[in-house]
Amino acid sequence: MVQGSTDHSGQAESWRTDSSGNRLTGTQLAVAALREGIRKGRYVPGQRLVETDLVTEIGVGRNSLREAFAYLASEGLVQVEPHRGASIRRRTHTEVAQLYDLSEVLEGLAARLAAINITQPGNAESLTAAIDREHRDAAGGSANQRIDDAARLHETILAIADNPRLTELVTNLHILTFSFQLRHTRLDGAQDLGETSLAEHLAVVEAIRQADPQQAEIAMRTHIRSAKEQVTALPKDASG
Amino acid sequence: MVQGSTDHSGQAESWRTDSSGNRLTGTQLAVAALREGIRKGRYVPGQRLVETDLVTEIGVGRNSLREAFAYLASEGLVQVEPHRGASIRRRTHTEVAQLYDLSEVLEGLAARLAAINITQPGNAESLTAAIDREHRDAAGGSANQRIDDAARLHETILAIADNPRLTELVTNLHILTFSFQLRHTRLDGAQDLGETSLAEHLAVVEAIRQADPQQAEIAMRTHIRSAKEQVTALPKDASG
DNA sequence: TCGGATGAAATTGTAGGATGATTTGATGGA
DNA sequence: TCCATCAAATCATCCTACAATTTCATCCGA
């Protein structure tokens, strides 16, 4: 019944709780499992998500699983076709390029808001911490570390921007574009990507630090546009 | 079984099909019904959505209904709290202002893309049709007509922009902010809103017509920012 | 009277059965 | 080869059942 647990009495079941110890509903659990699975490549674009399989794999009922499908379909991560079921949504190069257009203006907004909020206590410090980490790992870190650092900087800016829905939307877009990159770049490619972005990150951070909303937005949009160009220039072998 | 239908044989059931005659799934039906209900004020912010009631009201099973809740929760239209159920999500003035920030950059993007695509066949014509209609009703139309006209212009620009996800997001935002305005403006207030926006619409349309992406984006952002200011200046009696 | 305990009612969360509908892939004949 | 037909897999939907949780009215004692 509950995912191969050896727990036959009614005990803790800690894997069903979130970081605060709150019980997760089956739907939340399934959403998290699917998101993680997509991020880690456990589920790849185009892959069918057969209900009966995932029910046993994730350990929730069919209802919860289908609710998770609906939720993720609304985000655009999963595609649901009547009587054909759910699958990880494929993206063509064109669609990914369009998502980058969204990222450009949304992250631009984030940078602008961050420049406005940078004077709030603690914000300048967390921004500094994020960019310092990038600086440090630019020399001695692994490719994965540099990717993580870059992601963390974007998250930090979003946090400072302090617009929850904006954070949600951008985070979704990151997952969508990231799962695309996974299929189209090799590790060395990702390294290049990280290298060129450090200078651009510095420009963004500097504008935010100087509490210059307009310049922050411009710098961020330039940064995303350059990322878009790198990605859309990738080989057009397959789509997903 | 199926919403008091008198149809006991296996006949048409036309209310379960979309504009193209395709059968709608129960989930799609419930999503559409809830969206419409929110738009028309049938369901108001804060209202609880009791499953057993809506099951009979909409005429779908509890599963389909709950999938619809999940879908709309991801959009932000509905709020789902464990063991307390779904409700139409309330928005504070602050949150609505934040949504307008999103609208500003997203619709700005739409205008920019429209200015790029305006040379495609048919696009200039549909844009002209939309703005002409606004012109005509500015003199003789009702307040509701003017509101519809304005909405249609935005839809037209989105269509020309030709970025499906962008269209989705902006449409969602329109519903969210519209349901807020419903509770905070009277009809005469809506009239004022329409009047001032005509000039701004003209500026946007003119920039798109001249295939000037940069100016189109600026004009649209100015327009949305002005709408935001009008709305956030509304009385802060209740939230939702 | 006030505040907290208590217990019943309402509602949601979850699992899973049953059945019809639809897609998909295989098979066989023209 | 191409198309009709059939069987299997899978989904869509509604249903029942019961556990879990919240909500709310009621009662009791200070």
Coordinates of C-alpha atoms (C1' of nucleotides) in Angstrom, one line a residue:
Chain A
M1 CA 0.0 0.0 0.0
V2 CA 2.6 2.5 0.9
Q3 CA 5.7 2.2 -1.3
G4 CA 7.5 -0.8 0.0
S5 CA 7.6 0.6 3.5
T6 CA 8.4 -1.9 6.2
D7 CA 6.3 0.1 8.6
H8 CA 3.3 -2.1 9.4
S9 CA 2.1 -0.2 12.4
G10 CA 0.8 3.4 12.2
Q11 CA 4.1 5.1 12.8
A12 CA 6.0 8.1 11.5
E13 CA 6.3 7.6 7.7
S14 CA 8.6 10.6 7.6
W15 CA 8.9 10.5 3.8
R16 CA 5.4 11.8 3.6
T17 CA 6.2 15.0 5.4
D18 CA 7.7 18.3 4.2
S19 CA 10.5 20.2 5.7
S20 CA 8.3 21.6 8.5
G21 CA 7.0 18.2 9.4
N22 CA 3.6 18.8 7.9
R23 CA 1.9 15.9 6.4
L24 CA 1.9 16.1 2.6
T25 CA -1.2 15.2 0.7
G26 CA -0.9 12.5 -1.9
T27 CA -1.2 15.1 -4.6
Q28 CA 1.6 17.2 -3.2
L29 CA 3.7 14.1 -2.9
A30 CA 3.0 13.1 -6.5
V31 CA 3.7 16.6 -7.8
A32 CA 7.0 16.7 -5.9
A33 CA 8.0 13.3 -7.1
L34 CA 7.2 14.1 -10.7
R35 CA 9.0 17.4 -10.6
E36 CA 12.1 15.8 -9.0
G37 CA 11.9 13.0 -11.5
I38 CA 11.9 15.4 -14.4
R39 CA 14.7 17.5 -13.0
K40 CA 16.9 14.5 -12.5
G41 CA 16.1 13.0 -15.9
R42 CA 14.2 10.1 -14.4
Y43 CA 11.4 11.1 -16.7
V44 CA 12.4 12.5 -20.0
P45 CA 10.4 14.6 -22.5
G46 CA 8.0 12.6 -24.5
Q47 CA 7.9 9.8 -22.0
R48 CA 4.5 8.5 -21.3
L49 CA 3.3 8.5 -17.7
V50 CA 1.2 5.4 -17.3
E51 CA -1.0 5.7 -14.4
T52 CA -0.9 2.2 -13.1
D53 CA 2.9 2.2 -13.2
L54 CA 3.3 5.5 -11.4
V55 CA 0.8 4.5 -8.8
T56 CA 3.1 1.8 -7.5
E57 CA 6.3 3.8 -8.3
I58 CA 5.3 6.9 -6.3
G59 CA 3.0 5.2 -3.8
V60 CA -0.2 7.2 -4.1
G61 CA -3.6 6.4 -5.4
R62 CA -4.9 7.0 -8.9
N63 CA -6.8 10.0 -7.8
S64 CA -3.9 11.8 -6.3
L65 CA -1.8 11.0 -9.3
R66 CA -4.3 12.4 -11.7
E67 CA -4.7 15.5 -9.6
A68 CA -0.9 15.9 -9.9
F69 CA -1.1 15.5 -13.6
A70 CA -3.7 18.2 -13.8
Y71 CA -1.6 20.5 -11.7
L72 CA 1.5 20.0 -13.7
A73 CA -0.4 20.2 -17.0
S74 CA -1.4 23.7 -16.0
E75 CA 2.2 24.6 -15.5
G76 CA 3.1 23.2 -18.9
L77 CA 5.4 20.5 -17.6
V78 CA 3.1 17.6 -18.4
Q79 CA 0.9 17.1 -21.3
V80 CA -2.5 15.4 -20.9
E81 CA -4.3 14.1 -24.0
P82 CA -7.8 12.6 -23.6
H83 CA -7.6 8.8 -23.7
R84 CA -3.9 8.9 -24.4
G85 CA -2.8 9.8 -21.0
A86 CA -0.1 12.0 -19.6
S87 CA 3.4 12.4 -20.8
I88 CA 6.3 14.7 -20.2
R89 CA 5.8 17.5 -22.5
R90 CA 8.1 17.9 -25.5
R91 CA 9.3 21.3 -26.7
T92 CA 10.4 22.2 -30.1
H93 CA 13.3 24.7 -30.5
T94 CA 10.7 27.3 -31.4
E95 CA 8.8 26.8 -28.2
V96 CA 11.9 26.9 -26.1
A97 CA 12.8 30.2 -27.7
Q98 CA 9.4 31.5 -26.8
L99 CA 9.9 30.5 -23.2
Y100 CA 13.1 32.4 -23.1
D101 CA 11.3 35.4 -24.3
L102 CA 9.1 35.0 -21.2
S103 CA 12.1 34.5 -19.0
E104 CA 13.6 37.7 -20.4
V105 CA 10.9 40.0 -19.3
L106 CA 10.0 38.2 -16.1
E107 CA 13.6 38.0 -14.8
G108 CA 14.1 41.5 -16.0
L109 CA 11.2 42.4 -13.7
A110 CA 12.8 40.5 -10.9
A111 CA 16.0 42.4 -11.3
R112 CA 14.1 45.7 -11.4
L113 CA 12.2 44.9 -8.2
A114 CA 15.3 43.6 -6.5
A115 CA 17.0 47.0 -7.2
I116 CA 14.1 48.6 -5.5
N117 CA 14.1 46.3 -2.5
I118 CA 17.9 46.1 -2.1
T119 CA 17.9 48.6 0.7
Q120 CA 15.8 46.3 2.9
P121 CA 17.8 44.7 5.7
G122 CA 19.7 41.6 4.8
N123 CA 19.1 41.8 1.0
A124 CA 22.4 43.3 0.1
E125 CA 24.2 40.7 2.2
S126 CA 22.5 37.7 0.6
L127 CA 23.2 39.1 -2.8
T128 CA 26.8 39.5 -2.0
A129 CA 27.0 36.0 -0.6
A130 CA 25.6 34.6 -3.9
I131 CA 27.9 36.5 -6.2
D132 CA 30.9 35.7 -4.0
R133 CA 30.2 32.1 -4.2
E134 CA 30.1 32.3 -8.0
H135 CA 33.4 34.1 -8.0
R136 CA 35.0 31.5 -5.8
D137 CA 33.8 28.5 -7.8
A138 CA 34.6 30.2 -11.1
A139 CA 38.1 29.3 -10.4
G140 CA 38.1 26.1 -8.5
G141 CA 34.6 24.7 -8.7
S142 CA 33.2 21.9 -10.8
A143 CA 30.8 22.5 -13.7
N144 CA 27.9 21.3 -11.6
Q145 CA 28.9 23.7 -8.9
R146 CA 28.9 26.6 -11.3
I147 CA 25.5 25.7 -12.6
D148 CA 24.2 25.5 -9.0
D149 CA 25.8 28.9 -8.2
A150 CA 24.2 30.5 -11.2
A151 CA 20.8 29.1 -10.3
R152 CA 21.2 30.3 -6.7
L153 CA 22.0 33.8 -7.8
H154 CA 18.8 33.9 -9.8
E155 CA 16.9 32.5 -6.8
T156 CA 18.4 35.2 -4.6
I157 CA 17.3 37.9 -6.9
L158 CA 13.8 36.5 -7.0
A159 CA 13.7 36.3 -3.3
I160 CA 14.7 40.0 -3.0
A161 CA 12.2 40.9 -5.7
D162 CA 9.5 39.6 -3.3
N163 CA 6.8 38.8 -5.7
P164 CA 5.6 35.2 -5.0
R165 CA 3.8 34.6 -8.3
L166 CA 6.8 35.9 -10.2
T167 CA 9.0 33.5 -8.3
E168 CA 6.7 30.6 -9.2
L169 CA 6.6 31.5 -12.9
V170 CA 10.3 31.9 -13.3
T171 CA 11.0 28.7 -11.4
N172 CA 8.7 26.8 -13.7
L173 CA 10.4 28.3 -16.7
H174 CA 13.8 27.3 -15.4
I175 CA 12.7 23.7 -15.1
L176 CA 11.2 23.7 -18.5
T177 CA 14.3 25.2 -20.2
F178 CA 16.6 23.1 -18.1
S179 CA 15.1 19.8 -19.0
F180 CA 15.5 20.9 -22.7
Q181 CA 19.2 21.8 -22.2
L182 CA 19.7 18.4 -20.6
R183 CA 19.0 16.7 -23.9
H184 CA 20.9 19.1 -26.1
T185 CA 24.1 20.0 -24.3
R186 CA 27.1 18.0 -23.2
L187 CA 28.9 18.8 -20.0
D188 CA 31.6 20.9 -21.7
G189 CA 28.9 22.9 -23.3
A190 CA 27.4 23.7 -20.0
Q191 CA 30.8 24.8 -18.8
D192 CA 31.1 27.4 -21.6
L193 CA 27.6 28.6 -20.7
G194 CA 28.6 29.2 -17.2
E195 CA 31.8 31.0 -18.1
T196 CA 30.3 33.7 -20.2
S197 CA 27.5 34.3 -17.8
L198 CA 29.7 35.4 -14.9
A199 CA 30.4 38.7 -16.4
E200 CA 26.8 39.3 -17.2
H201 CA 25.8 38.3 -13.6
L202 CA 28.3 40.8 -12.3
A203 CA 26.6 43.6 -14.4
V204 CA 23.2 42.6 -13.0
V205 CA 24.4 42.5 -9.4
E206 CA 26.2 45.8 -9.7
A207 CA 23.1 47.5 -11.0
I208 CA 21.0 46.1 -8.2
R209 CA 23.5 47.1 -5.6
Q210 CA 23.4 50.6 -6.9
A211 CA 19.7 50.5 -6.5
D212 CA 19.3 51.3 -10.2
P213 CA 16.0 49.5 -11.3
Q214 CA 16.2 50.5 -14.9
Q215 CA 19.8 49.4 -15.4
A216 CA 19.2 46.2 -13.5
E217 CA 16.3 45.3 -15.7
I218 CA 18.4 46.1 -18.8
A219 CA 21.3 44.0 -17.6
M220 CA 19.2 41.0 -16.8
R221 CA 17.4 41.1 -20.1
T222 CA 20.7 41.2 -21.9
H223 CA 21.8 38.3 -19.9
I224 CA 18.8 36.1 -20.6
R225 CA 18.8 37.1 -24.3
S226 CA 22.4 35.9 -24.5
A227 CA 21.4 32.6 -22.8
K228 CA 18.6 32.3 -25.3
E229 CA 21.0 32.7 -28.2
Q230 CA 23.3 30.1 -26.9
V231 CA 20.5 27.6 -26.5
T232 CA 18.7 28.2 -29.7
A233 CA 22.0 27.8 -31.6
L234 CA 22.2 24.2 -30.3
P235 CA 22.0 21.3 -32.8
K236 CA 18.4 20.7 -34.0
D237 CA 18.6 16.9 -33.9
A238 CA 15.6 16.0 -31.9
S239 CA 12.9 18.0 -30.0
G240 CA 12.2 17.8 -26.3
Chain B
M1 CA -26.1 10.5 -13.4
V2 CA -25.5 13.3 -15.9
Q3 CA -26.9 16.5 -14.5
G4 CA -30.6 16.0 -14.7
S5 CA -30.5 15.3 -18.4
T6 CA -33.6 13.8 -19.9
D7 CA -31.5 12.0 -22.4
H8 CA -31.7 8.3 -21.5
S9 CA -30.5 7.0 -24.8
G10 CA -26.9 7.5 -26.0
Q11 CA -27.6 10.7 -27.8
A12 CA -25.8 14.0 -28.5
E13 CA -25.3 15.7 -25.1
S14 CA -24.2 18.8 -26.9
W15 CA -23.3 20.6 -23.6
R16 CA -20.4 18.3 -23.2
T17 CA -18.7 19.4 -26.4
D18 CA -16.5 22.4 -27.2
S19 CA -16.8 24.7 -30.2
S20 CA -15.3 22.2 -32.5
G21 CA -17.7 19.5 -31.4
N22 CA -15.0 17.6 -29.5
R23 CA -16.1 15.8 -26.4
L24 CA -14.9 17.6 -23.3
T25 CA -13.5 15.6 -20.5
G26 CA -15.2 16.1 -17.1
T27 CA -12.1 18.0 -15.9
Q28 CA -12.2 20.4 -18.8
L29 CA -15.9 20.9 -18.3
A30 CA -15.4 21.7 -14.6
V31 CA -12.5 24.0 -15.3
A32 CA -14.5 25.9 -17.9
A33 CA -17.5 26.1 -15.5
L34 CA -15.5 27.4 -12.6
R35 CA -13.7 29.9 -14.8
E36 CA -16.9 31.2 -16.2
G37 CA -18.5 31.2 -12.8
I38 CA -15.6 33.3 -11.5
R39 CA -15.7 35.7 -14.4
K40 CA -19.5 36.2 -14.0
G41 CA -19.3 36.6 -10.3
R42 CA -21.2 33.4 -9.7
Y43 CA -18.3 32.5 -7.4
V44 CA -16.7 35.3 -5.5
P45 CA -13.2 35.6 -3.9
G46 CA -13.2 33.8 -0.6
Q47 CA -16.1 31.6 -1.4
R48 CA -15.7 28.0 -0.4
L49 CA -16.1 25.4 -3.2
V50 CA -17.7 22.5 -1.4
E51 CA -17.2 19.4 -3.4
T52 CA -20.6 17.8 -2.9
D53 CA -22.4 20.9 -3.9
L54 CA -20.4 21.6 -7.1
V55 CA -20.7 18.0 -8.1
T56 CA -24.4 18.4 -8.5
E57 CA -24.1 22.0 -9.8
I58 CA -21.7 21.3 -12.5
G59 CA -22.6 17.7 -13.2
V60 CA -19.3 15.9 -13.0
G61 CA -18.0 13.4 -10.5
R62 CA -15.9 14.2 -7.5
N63 CA -12.7 13.1 -9.2
S64 CA -13.1 15.4 -12.2
L65 CA -14.0 18.2 -9.9
R66 CA -10.9 17.7 -7.8
E67 CA -8.7 17.6 -10.9
A68 CA -10.2 20.9 -11.9
F69 CA -9.3 22.3 -8.5
A70 CA -5.8 21.2 -8.9
Y71 CA -5.5 22.7 -12.3
L72 CA -6.9 26.0 -11.3
A73 CA -4.8 26.0 -8.1
S74 CA -1.7 25.9 -10.2
E75 CA -3.0 29.0 -12.1
G76 CA -3.6 30.8 -8.8
L77 CA -7.4 31.1 -9.3
V78 CA -8.3 28.7 -6.7
Q79 CA -6.8 28.0 -3.3
V80 CA -6.7 24.5 -1.9
E81 CA -6.0 23.9 1.8
P82 CA -5.6 20.4 3.1
H83 CA -8.8 19.2 4.8
R84 CA -10.3 22.6 4.4
G85 CA -11.0 22.3 0.8
A86 CA -11.0 24.7 -2.2
S87 CA -12.0 28.3 -2.3
I88 CA -11.8 31.1 -4.7
R89 CA -8.5 32.7 -3.9
R90 CA -8.6 36.1 -2.2
R91 CA -6.1 38.8 -3.2
T92 CA -4.9 41.6 -1.1
H93 CA -4.3 45.0 -2.7
T94 CA -0.6 44.3 -2.5
E95 CA -0.9 41.0 -4.3
V96 CA -3.0 42.5 -7.1
A97 CA -0.4 45.2 -7.5
Q98 CA 2.2 42.5 -7.9
L99 CA 0.0 40.8 -10.6
Y100 CA -0.1 44.1 -12.4
D101 CA 3.7 44.2 -12.4
L102 CA 3.6 40.8 -14.1
S103 CA 1.0 42.0 -16.6
E104 CA 3.1 45.0 -17.4
V105 CA 6.2 43.1 -18.6
L106 CA 4.2 40.3 -20.2
E107 CA 1.9 42.5 -22.2
G108 CA 4.8 44.6 -23.0
L109 CA 6.4 41.5 -24.5
A110 CA 3.2 40.8 -26.4
A111 CA 3.2 44.3 -27.9
R112 CA 6.9 43.9 -28.9
L113 CA 6.3 40.6 -30.5
A114 CA 3.2 41.9 -32.3
A115 CA 5.2 44.8 -33.7
I116 CA 7.6 42.2 -35.1
N117 CA 4.8 40.0 -36.5
I118 CA 2.6 42.8 -37.8
T119 CA 3.8 42.3 -41.4
Q120 CA 2.4 38.8 -41.5
P121 CA -0.7 38.5 -43.7
G122 CA -3.9 39.4 -41.9
N123 CA -2.4 40.7 -38.8
A124 CA -2.6 44.4 -39.7
E125 CA -6.2 43.9 -40.7
S126 CA -7.3 42.2 -37.4
L127 CA -5.6 44.9 -35.4
T128 CA -7.3 47.6 -37.4
A129 CA -10.7 45.9 -36.9
A130 CA -10.1 45.8 -33.1
I131 CA -9.1 49.4 -32.7
D132 CA -11.9 50.6 -35.1
R133 CA -14.5 48.8 -33.0
E134 CA -13.1 50.6 -29.9
H135 CA -13.4 53.9 -31.7
R136 CA -16.9 53.3 -32.7
D137 CA -18.1 52.2 -29.3
A138 CA -16.2 55.0 -27.6
A139 CA -19.0 57.2 -28.7
G140 CA -22.2 55.1 -28.8
G141 CA -21.4 51.9 -26.9
S142 CA -22.3 50.8 -23.5
A143 CA -19.8 50.5 -20.6
N144 CA -19.9 46.7 -21.0
Q145 CA -19.2 47.0 -24.7
R146 CA -16.3 49.3 -24.1
I147 CA -14.9 46.8 -21.6
D148 CA -15.3 44.0 -24.1
D149 CA -13.7 46.0 -26.9
A150 CA -10.7 46.7 -24.7
A151 CA -10.3 43.1 -23.8
R152 CA -10.6 42.1 -27.5
L153 CA -7.8 44.5 -28.4
H154 CA -5.5 42.9 -25.9
E155 CA -6.5 39.4 -27.2
T156 CA -5.8 40.5 -30.7
I157 CA -2.3 41.7 -29.8
L158 CA -1.7 38.4 -28.0
A159 CA -2.8 36.5 -31.1
I160 CA -0.5 38.5 -33.3
A161 CA 2.4 38.0 -30.8
D162 CA 1.9 34.3 -31.4
N163 CA 3.4 32.9 -28.2
P164 CA 0.9 30.4 -26.7
R165 CA 2.3 30.3 -23.2
L166 CA 2.4 34.1 -23.1
T167 CA -1.3 34.2 -24.1
E168 CA -2.2 31.7 -21.4
L169 CA -0.4 33.6 -18.7
V170 CA -1.8 37.0 -19.6
T171 CA -5.3 35.6 -19.9
N172 CA -5.0 34.2 -16.4
L173 CA -3.8 37.5 -15.1
H174 CA -6.8 39.2 -16.7
I175 CA -9.2 36.9 -14.9
L176 CA -7.4 37.4 -11.6
T177 CA -7.3 41.2 -11.8
F178 CA -10.8 41.4 -13.3
S179 CA -12.4 39.5 -10.5
F180 CA -10.7 41.9 -8.1
Q181 CA -12.0 44.9 -9.9
L182 CA -15.5 43.4 -9.9
R183 CA -15.6 43.8 -6.1
H184 CA -14.0 47.2 -6.0
T185 CA -15.4 49.3 -8.8
R186 CA -18.9 50.4 -9.6
L187 CA -20.1 50.6 -13.2
D188 CA -19.3 54.3 -13.5
G189 CA -15.8 53.6 -12.3
A190 CA -15.4 51.1 -15.0
Q191 CA -16.5 53.7 -17.5
D192 CA -13.8 56.1 -16.5
L193 CA -11.3 53.3 -16.8
G194 CA -12.3 52.6 -20.3
E195 CA -12.2 56.3 -21.4
T196 CA -8.7 57.0 -20.4
S197 CA -7.4 53.8 -21.9
L198 CA -8.5 54.6 -25.4
A199 CA -5.7 57.1 -26.0
E200 CA -3.2 54.7 -24.6
H201 CA -4.5 51.9 -26.8
L202 CA -4.1 54.2 -29.8
A203 CA -0.4 54.7 -28.9
V204 CA 0.2 51.0 -28.6
V205 CA -1.6 50.2 -31.9
E206 CA 0.3 53.0 -33.7
A207 CA 3.6 51.7 -32.6
I208 CA 2.7 48.1 -33.6
R209 CA 1.5 49.3 -37.0
Q210 CA 4.8 51.1 -37.6
A211 CA 6.6 47.8 -36.7
D212 CA 8.5 49.5 -33.9
P213 CA 9.0 46.8 -31.3
Q214 CA 10.7 49.0 -28.8
Q215 CA 8.1 51.7 -28.9
A216 CA 5.3 49.2 -28.8
E217 CA 6.7 47.6 -25.6
I218 CA 7.1 51.0 -24.0
A219 CA 3.6 52.2 -24.9
M220 CA 2.0 49.0 -23.6
R221 CA 3.9 49.1 -20.4
T222 CA 2.9 52.7 -19.8
H223 CA -0.7 51.6 -20.5
I224 CA -0.6 48.8 -18.0
R225 CA 1.1 50.9 -15.4
S226 CA -1.6 53.5 -15.6
A227 CA -4.2 50.8 -15.2
K228 CA -2.3 49.5 -12.1
E229 CA -2.3 53.0 -10.6
Q230 CA -6.1 53.4 -11.1
V231 CA -6.8 50.0 -9.5
T232 CA -4.4 50.3 -6.6
A233 CA -5.9 53.7 -5.8
L234 CA -9.3 52.0 -5.2
P235 CA -10.8 51.9 -1.7
K236 CA -9.1 49.4 0.6
D237 CA -12.3 48.3 2.3
A238 CA -12.1 44.5 1.9
S239 CA -9.6 42.2 0.2
G240 CA -10.3 39.8 -2.5
Chain C
dT1 C1' -20.1 35.1 32.3
dC2 C1' -16.1 33.5 30.3
dG3 C1' -13.0 30.1 28.6
dG4 C1' -11.8 25.7 27.5
dA5 C1' -13.1 20.7 26.9
dT6 C1' -15.9 17.6 24.3
dG7 C1' -18.4 15.4 21.0
dA8 C1' -21.2 15.3 16.8
dA9 C1' -21.6 16.7 12.0
dA10 C1' -19.6 18.1 7.9
dT11 C1' -16.2 17.8 4.7
dT12 C1' -12.1 16.4 2.7
dG13 C1' -8.3 12.7 1.5
dT14 C1' -7.4 8.4 -0.3
dA15 C1' -7.9 3.9 -2.1
dG16 C1' -9.8 1.1 -5.3
dG17 C1' -13.8 -1.3 -8.1
dA18 C1' -16.5 -1.4 -12.2
dT19 C1' -17.6 -0.1 -16.7
dG20 C1' -17.6 2.3 -21.0
dA21 C1' -14.7 4.8 -24.4
dT22 C1' -10.7 5.3 -27.0
dT23 C1' -6.3 4.4 -28.8
dT24 C1' -2.9 1.3 -30.4
dG25 C1' -0.9 -2.4 -32.5
dA26 C1' -1.4 -6.9 -34.7
dT27 C1' -3.5 -9.8 -37.9
dG28 C1' -5.2 -11.2 -42.2
dG29 C1' -7.3 -10.6 -46.6
dA30 C1' -7.8 -8.0 -51.1
Chain D
dT1 C1' 1.2 -2.8 -50.1
dC2 C1' -2.9 -1.2 -48.1
dC3 C1' -6.9 -1.4 -45.5
dA4 C1' -10.4 -3.5 -42.6
dT5 C1' -11.0 -5.8 -38.3
dC6 C1' -10.1 -7.4 -33.8
dA7 C1' -7.9 -7.7 -29.3
dA8 C1' -5.3 -5.6 -25.7
dA9 C1' -3.9 -1.7 -23.2
dT10 C1' -5.1 2.3 -21.2
dC11 C1' -7.8 6.1 -19.9
dA12 C1' -12.3 8.6 -18.2
dT13 C1' -15.7 8.5 -15.2
dC14 C1' -18.5 7.6 -11.5
dC15 C1' -19.1 5.2 -7.5
dT16 C1' -18.5 3.3 -2.7
dA17 C1' -16.2 3.1 1.5
dC18 C1' -13.8 4.7 5.2
dA19 C1' -10.1 7.3 7.5
dA20 C1' -8.6 12.0 8.8
dT21 C1' -9.4 16.5 9.9
dT22 C1' -11.8 20.6 10.7
dT23 C1' -15.8 23.1 12.4
dC24 C1' -19.1 24.3 15.4
dA25 C1' -22.4 23.9 18.9
dT26 C1' -22.8 22.5 23.6
dC27 C1' -21.6 21.8 28.2
dC28 C1' -19.1 22.3 32.4
dG29 C1' -16.3 24.4 35.9
dA30 C1' -13.9 28.5 37.7

